[in-house]
Short mmCIF file of C-alpha atoms in Angstrom, two decimals:
data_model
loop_
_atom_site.label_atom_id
_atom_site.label_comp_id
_atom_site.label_asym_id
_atom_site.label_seq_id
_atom_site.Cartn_x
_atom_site.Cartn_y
_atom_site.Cartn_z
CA UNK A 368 97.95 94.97 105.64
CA UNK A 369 94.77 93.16 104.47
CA UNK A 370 94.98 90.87 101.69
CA UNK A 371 92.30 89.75 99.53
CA UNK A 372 91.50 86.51 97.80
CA UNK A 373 88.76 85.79 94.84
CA UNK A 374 88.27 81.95 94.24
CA UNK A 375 87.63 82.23 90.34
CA UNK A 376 89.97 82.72 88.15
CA UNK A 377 88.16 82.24 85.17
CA UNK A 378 84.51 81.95 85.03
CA UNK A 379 82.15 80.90 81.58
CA UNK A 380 78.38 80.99 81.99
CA UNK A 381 75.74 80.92 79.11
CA UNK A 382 73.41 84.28 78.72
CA UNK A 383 70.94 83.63 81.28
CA UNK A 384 72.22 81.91 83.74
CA UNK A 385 73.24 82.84 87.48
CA UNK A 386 76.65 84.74 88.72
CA UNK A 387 78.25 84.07 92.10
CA UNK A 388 81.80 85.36 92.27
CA UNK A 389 83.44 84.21 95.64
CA UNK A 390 85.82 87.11 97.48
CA UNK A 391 87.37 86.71 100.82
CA UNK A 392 89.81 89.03 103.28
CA UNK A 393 91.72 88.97 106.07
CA UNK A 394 91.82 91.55 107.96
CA UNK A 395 90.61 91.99 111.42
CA UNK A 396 89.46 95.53 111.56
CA UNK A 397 86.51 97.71 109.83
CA UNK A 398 86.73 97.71 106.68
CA UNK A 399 85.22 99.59 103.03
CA UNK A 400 84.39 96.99 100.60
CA UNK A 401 84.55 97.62 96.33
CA UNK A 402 83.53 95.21 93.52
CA UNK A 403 85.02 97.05 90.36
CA UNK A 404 84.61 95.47 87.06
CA UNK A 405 87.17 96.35 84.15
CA UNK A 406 85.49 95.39 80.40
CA UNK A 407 87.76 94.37 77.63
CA UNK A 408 90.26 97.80 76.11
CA UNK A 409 88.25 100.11 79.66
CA UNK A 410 89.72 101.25 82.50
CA UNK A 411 88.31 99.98 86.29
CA UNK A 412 84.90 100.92 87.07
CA UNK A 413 82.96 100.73 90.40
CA UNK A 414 80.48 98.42 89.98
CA UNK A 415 79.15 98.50 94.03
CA UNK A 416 80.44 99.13 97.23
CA UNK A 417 79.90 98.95 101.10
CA UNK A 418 80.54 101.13 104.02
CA UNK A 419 77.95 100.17 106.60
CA UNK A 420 74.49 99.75 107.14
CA UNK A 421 72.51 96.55 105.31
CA UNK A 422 75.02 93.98 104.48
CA UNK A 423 73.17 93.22 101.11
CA UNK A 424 74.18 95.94 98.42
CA UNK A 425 72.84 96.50 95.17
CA UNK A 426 74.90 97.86 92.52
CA UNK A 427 74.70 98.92 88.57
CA UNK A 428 73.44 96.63 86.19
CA UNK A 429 71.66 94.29 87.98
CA UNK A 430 74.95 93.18 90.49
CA UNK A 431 74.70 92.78 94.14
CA UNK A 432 76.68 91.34 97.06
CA UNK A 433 76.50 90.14 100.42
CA UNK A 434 78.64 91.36 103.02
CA UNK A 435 79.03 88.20 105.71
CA UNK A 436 81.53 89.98 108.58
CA UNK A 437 81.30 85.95 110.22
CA UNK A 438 83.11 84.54 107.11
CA UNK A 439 84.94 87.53 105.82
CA UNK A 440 83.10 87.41 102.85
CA UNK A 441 81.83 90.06 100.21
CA UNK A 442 80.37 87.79 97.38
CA UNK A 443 79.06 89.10 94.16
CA UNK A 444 75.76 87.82 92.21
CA UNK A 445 73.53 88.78 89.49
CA UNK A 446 70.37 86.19 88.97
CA UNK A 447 71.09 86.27 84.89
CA UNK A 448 73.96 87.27 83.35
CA UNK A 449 73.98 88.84 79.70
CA UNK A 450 76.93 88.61 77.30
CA UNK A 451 77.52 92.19 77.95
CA UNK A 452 78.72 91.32 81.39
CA UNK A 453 81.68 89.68 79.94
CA UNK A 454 84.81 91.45 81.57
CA UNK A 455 87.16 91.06 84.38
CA UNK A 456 86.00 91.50 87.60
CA UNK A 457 87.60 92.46 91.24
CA UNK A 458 87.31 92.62 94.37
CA UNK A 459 89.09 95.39 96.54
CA UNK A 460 89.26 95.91 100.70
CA UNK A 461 89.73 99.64 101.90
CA UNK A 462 90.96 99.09 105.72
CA UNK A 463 89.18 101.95 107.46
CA UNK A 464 92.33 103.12 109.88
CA UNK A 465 94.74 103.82 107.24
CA UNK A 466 92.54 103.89 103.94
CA UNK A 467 94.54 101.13 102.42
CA UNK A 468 93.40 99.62 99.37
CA UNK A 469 94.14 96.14 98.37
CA UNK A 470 92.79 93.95 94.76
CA UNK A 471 91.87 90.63 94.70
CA UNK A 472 93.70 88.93 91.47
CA UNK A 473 90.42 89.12 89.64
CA UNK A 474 88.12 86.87 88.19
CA UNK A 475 87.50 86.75 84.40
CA UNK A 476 83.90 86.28 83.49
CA UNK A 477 83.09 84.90 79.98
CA UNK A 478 79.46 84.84 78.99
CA UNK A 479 78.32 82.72 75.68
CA UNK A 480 75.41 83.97 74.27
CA UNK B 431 83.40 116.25 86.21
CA UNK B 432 86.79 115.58 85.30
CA UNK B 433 88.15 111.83 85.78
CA UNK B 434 91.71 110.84 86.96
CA UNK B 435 94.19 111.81 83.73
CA UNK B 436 97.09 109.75 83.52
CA UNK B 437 100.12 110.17 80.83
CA UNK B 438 101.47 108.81 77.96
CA UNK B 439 98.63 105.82 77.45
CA UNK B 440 101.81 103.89 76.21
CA UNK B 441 105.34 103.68 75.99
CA UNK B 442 108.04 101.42 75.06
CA UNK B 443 111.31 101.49 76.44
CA UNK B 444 114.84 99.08 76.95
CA UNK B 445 115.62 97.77 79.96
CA UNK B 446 117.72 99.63 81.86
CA UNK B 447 116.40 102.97 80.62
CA UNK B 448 114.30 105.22 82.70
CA UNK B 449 110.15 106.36 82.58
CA UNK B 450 108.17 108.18 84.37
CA UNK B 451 104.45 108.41 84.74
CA UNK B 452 102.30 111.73 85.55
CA UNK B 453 99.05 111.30 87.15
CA UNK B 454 96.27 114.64 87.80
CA UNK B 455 94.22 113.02 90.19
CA UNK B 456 90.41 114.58 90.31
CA UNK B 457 90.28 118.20 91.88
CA UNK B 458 90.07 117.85 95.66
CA UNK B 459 91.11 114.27 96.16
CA UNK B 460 93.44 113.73 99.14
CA UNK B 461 94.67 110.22 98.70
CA UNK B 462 96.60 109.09 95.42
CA UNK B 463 97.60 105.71 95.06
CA UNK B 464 99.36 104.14 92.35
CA UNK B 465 99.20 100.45 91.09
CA UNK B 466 100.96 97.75 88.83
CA UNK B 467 98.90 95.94 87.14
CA UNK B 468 100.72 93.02 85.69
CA UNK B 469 98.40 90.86 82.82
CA UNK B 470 96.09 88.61 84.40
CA UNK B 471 96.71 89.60 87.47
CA UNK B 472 94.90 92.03 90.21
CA UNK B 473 96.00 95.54 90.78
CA UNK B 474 99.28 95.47 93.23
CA UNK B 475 99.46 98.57 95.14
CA UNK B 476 102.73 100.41 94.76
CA UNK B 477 102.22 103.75 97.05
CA UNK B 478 99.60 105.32 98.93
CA UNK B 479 99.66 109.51 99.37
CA UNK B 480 97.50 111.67 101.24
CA UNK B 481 97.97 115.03 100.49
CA UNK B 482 101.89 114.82 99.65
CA UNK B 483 103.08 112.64 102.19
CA UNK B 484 103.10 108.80 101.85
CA UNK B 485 101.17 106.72 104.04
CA UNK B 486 102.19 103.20 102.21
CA UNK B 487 104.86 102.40 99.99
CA UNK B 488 105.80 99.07 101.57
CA UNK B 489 105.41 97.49 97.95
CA UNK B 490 107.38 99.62 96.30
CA UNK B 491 110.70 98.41 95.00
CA UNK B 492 112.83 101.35 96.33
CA UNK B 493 116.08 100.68 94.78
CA UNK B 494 114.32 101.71 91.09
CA UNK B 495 110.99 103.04 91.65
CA UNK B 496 110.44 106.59 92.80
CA UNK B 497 107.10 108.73 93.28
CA UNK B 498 106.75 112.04 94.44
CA UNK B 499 103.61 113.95 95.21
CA UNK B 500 104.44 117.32 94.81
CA UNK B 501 102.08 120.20 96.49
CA UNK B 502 99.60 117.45 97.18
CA UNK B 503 98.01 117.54 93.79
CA UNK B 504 99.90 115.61 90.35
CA UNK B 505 101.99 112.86 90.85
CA UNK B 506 104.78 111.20 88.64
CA UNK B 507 106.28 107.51 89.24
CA UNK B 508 109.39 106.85 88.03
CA UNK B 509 111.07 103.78 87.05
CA UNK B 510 114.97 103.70 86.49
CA UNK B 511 116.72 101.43 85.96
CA UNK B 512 114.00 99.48 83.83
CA UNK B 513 113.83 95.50 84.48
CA UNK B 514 111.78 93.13 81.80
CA UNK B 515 109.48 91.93 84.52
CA UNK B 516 108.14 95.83 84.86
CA UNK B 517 106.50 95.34 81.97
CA UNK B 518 102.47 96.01 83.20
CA UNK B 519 99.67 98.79 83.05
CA UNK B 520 100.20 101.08 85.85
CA UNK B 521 97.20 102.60 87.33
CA UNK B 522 96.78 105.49 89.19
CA UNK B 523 93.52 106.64 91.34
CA UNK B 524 92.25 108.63 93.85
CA UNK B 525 89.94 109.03 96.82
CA UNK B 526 88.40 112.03 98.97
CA UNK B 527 90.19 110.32 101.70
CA UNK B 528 89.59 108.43 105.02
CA UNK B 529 85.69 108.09 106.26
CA UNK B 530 82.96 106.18 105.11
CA UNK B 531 81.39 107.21 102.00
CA UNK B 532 85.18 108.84 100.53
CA UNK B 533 87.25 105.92 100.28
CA UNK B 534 85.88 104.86 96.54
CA UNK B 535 88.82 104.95 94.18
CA UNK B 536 88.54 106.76 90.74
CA UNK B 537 90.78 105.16 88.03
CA UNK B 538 92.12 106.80 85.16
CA UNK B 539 92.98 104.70 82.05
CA UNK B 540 96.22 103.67 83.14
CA UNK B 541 100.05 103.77 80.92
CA UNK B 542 100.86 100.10 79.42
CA UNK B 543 104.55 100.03 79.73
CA UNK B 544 106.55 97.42 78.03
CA UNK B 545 110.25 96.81 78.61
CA UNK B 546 112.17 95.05 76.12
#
């Protein structure tokens, strides 16, 4: 199975500055890839996802990521960050042959306004 | 259109006594998964369904958890005998199924359990 690993656990930017969340998985074959963010008291929520096509997705509220099949990689960004964006965020792996879905441990984003 | 519906939101138990979870995934879902969610940690998948048969449960600690997908539709996990360290949020969420563009997983709000 694939496994997942997010490099942040705990993340606290002022309002207005930049957002790079690092995710990483192993897993050798093709692959669905989620960000889903959970806010404080809410259940998870999709923020974007990618199934093929251009590697660079954009997703709600400003979030993208990059999807780097080389490295592995599905990294999130947003170019400036509001306090509202405070919440936990994850990264998830679908592996396409069995529809497998596997979390990252998350990263906790705090944002000071 | 209706989300995933989980049951109770809560519930407090003593170890060694049983629970069980329900789960009505959204209307036409195939796959069902459930997860523990253990604080400040990432979801841990516990069992994968599609339709009613189980495709994954290689994380699931089979000598006290149970889950059954009945007709391919609701689902109930069940916990018995209850341990302290099963104390977590577990989430349950579903998919269309296998192909790209239906693998996004719907959650619903989850049932915090806590063992004492």
């Amino acid at each position: 199975a694939q496994s997942v690993s997010q490099h942040n656990h705990h993340v606290i930017l002022s309002e207005a500055a930049s957002l790079e969340l690092g995710c990483n998985y192993s897993y050798g074959g093709t692959v669905n890839l989620f960000w889903y963010v959970q806010y404080p008291g809410q259940h998870l929520q999709l923020l974007l996802k990618y199934f093929s096509g251009d590697p660079l997705v954009k997703g709600i509220k400003g979030f993208e990521a990059e999807f780097i099949k080389s490295k592995f990689s599905f990294n999130l960004r947003k170019p400036s960050v509001q306090w509202s964006d405070t919440a936990e965020y994850f990264c998830a792996v679908n592996a396409y042959n069995n529809n497998d879905m596997r979390f990252g441990a998350g990263t906790r984003l705090t944002v000071k306004p | 259109e209706a989300g995933v519906a989980q049951s109770p939101r809560y519930k407090i138990i003593e170890k060694r006594q049983s629970v069980a979870f329900w789960c009505n995934p959204i209307s036409g879902h195939a796959t069902l998964y459930w997860y523990q969610q253990i604080l400040g940690q990432g979801p841990k998948l516990l069992i994968q369904f599609q339709n009613n048969g189980v495709v994954d449960d290689s994380q699931l600690p089979k000598d006290r958890f149970s889950a059954e997908r009945l007709k391919g539709v609701d689902s109930t996990l069940k916990i018995q005998p209850a341990k302290l360290e099963d104390s977590a949020v577990y989430l349950c969420a579903s998919s269309l199924g296998w192909g790209i563009g239906n693998t996004e997983a719907f959650f619903g709000q989850g049932t915090r359990l806590t063992v004492v």
